[in-house]
């Protein structure tokens, strides 16, 4: 990776790779991002027990729960859990505790896809009555989200938007219809979904993260063909720093994306890894820091 970046620097005029330290640091961030991607492949490689998918079990693990449901052919439950994973995100410290408390009804059952879609009002009323008992916290990327019923965009609105978007026929029919409408190119399908997605609190990052997970688990044949820099913060700053040597350069985003496309032709890591690595690299461009949150 370091060799490829060193070769790409003069060829692509990457001003942000000012010295060997920045090249080595970016290379290490690419490796770290690749390992995070490989983790999802690892959890899907072997059969996953039902205990991993039971929110009130000590063995519960959200990533493995999605893999379990995919292995059982329960696409709706896998898609619902991916939505919940994106909504809550995973903070350093409390892990998936907040998701567990909601998904597992505070130890009294499970708010699964079938139950919520059969009676959304019951779920919303439960949230309103129990939100102060829900433990944990939101992940760093969701730190402005709130469980308060009177929040500017309460969780009930986000869930209602999601249920309406997927529709009563469920995830399999929804994504099959999208593939028919958008064609067979994974990048085009991803872009089609990204542009049509209107979910409360899911701005640029929420959409990107949700759709990336949908692709990782094979719920739909999609893959990001762009870093979706418009509306980004860290990824845009990282891309501008790499290309122009300044986080606040004025180069049009289309030109910045073009340089990322050219770089990926050499690195072949894909835009999900590119986006993640650049976001983390720009925080400390000449000294590697392993970010977990």
Coordinates of C-alpha atoms in Angstrom, one line a residue, residues 1-2 5 21-37 267 269 272-292:
X1 CA 0.0 0.0 0.0
X2 CA 2.8 2.4 0.9
X5 CA 0.8 5.6 -2.6
X21 CA 5.3 10.3 7.2
X22 CA 2.1 11.3 5.5
X23 CA 2.4 8.5 3.0
X24 CA 3.1 5.9 5.7
X25 CA 0.2 7.2 7.9
X26 CA -2.3 7.1 5.0
X27 CA -1.1 3.6 4.1
X28 CA -1.7 2.5 7.7
X29 CA -5.2 4.0 7.7
X30 CA -6.0 2.2 4.5
X31 CA -4.9 -1.1 6.1
X32 CA -7.0 -0.4 9.2
X33 CA -10.0 0.4 7.0
X34 CA -9.5 -2.8 5.0
X35 CA -9.4 -4.8 8.2
X36 CA -12.7 -3.3 9.3
X37 CA -14.2 -4.4 6.0
X267 CA -5.1 0.8 -5.0
X269 CA -9.7 -0.7 -2.3
X272 CA -16.1 2.6 1.3
X273 CA -12.5 2.0 2.4
X274 CA -11.3 5.2 0.7
X275 CA -13.9 7.3 2.5
X276 CA -13.2 5.7 5.9
X277 CA -9.4 5.9 5.6
X278 CA -9.4 9.6 4.4
X279 CA -11.8 10.6 7.2
X280 CA -9.5 9.1 9.8
X281 CA -6.2 10.2 8.1
X282 CA -7.1 13.9 8.1
X283 CA -7.4 13.9 11.9
X284 CA -3.7 13.1 12.2
X285 CA -2.0 13.0 8.8
X286 CA 1.5 12.3 9.8
X287 CA 1.0 10.1 12.9
X288 CA -1.1 7.0 12.8
X289 CA -3.9 6.8 15.3
X290 CA -6.2 3.8 15.4
X291 CA -9.7 5.1 15.6
X292 CA -12.3 2.7 17.0

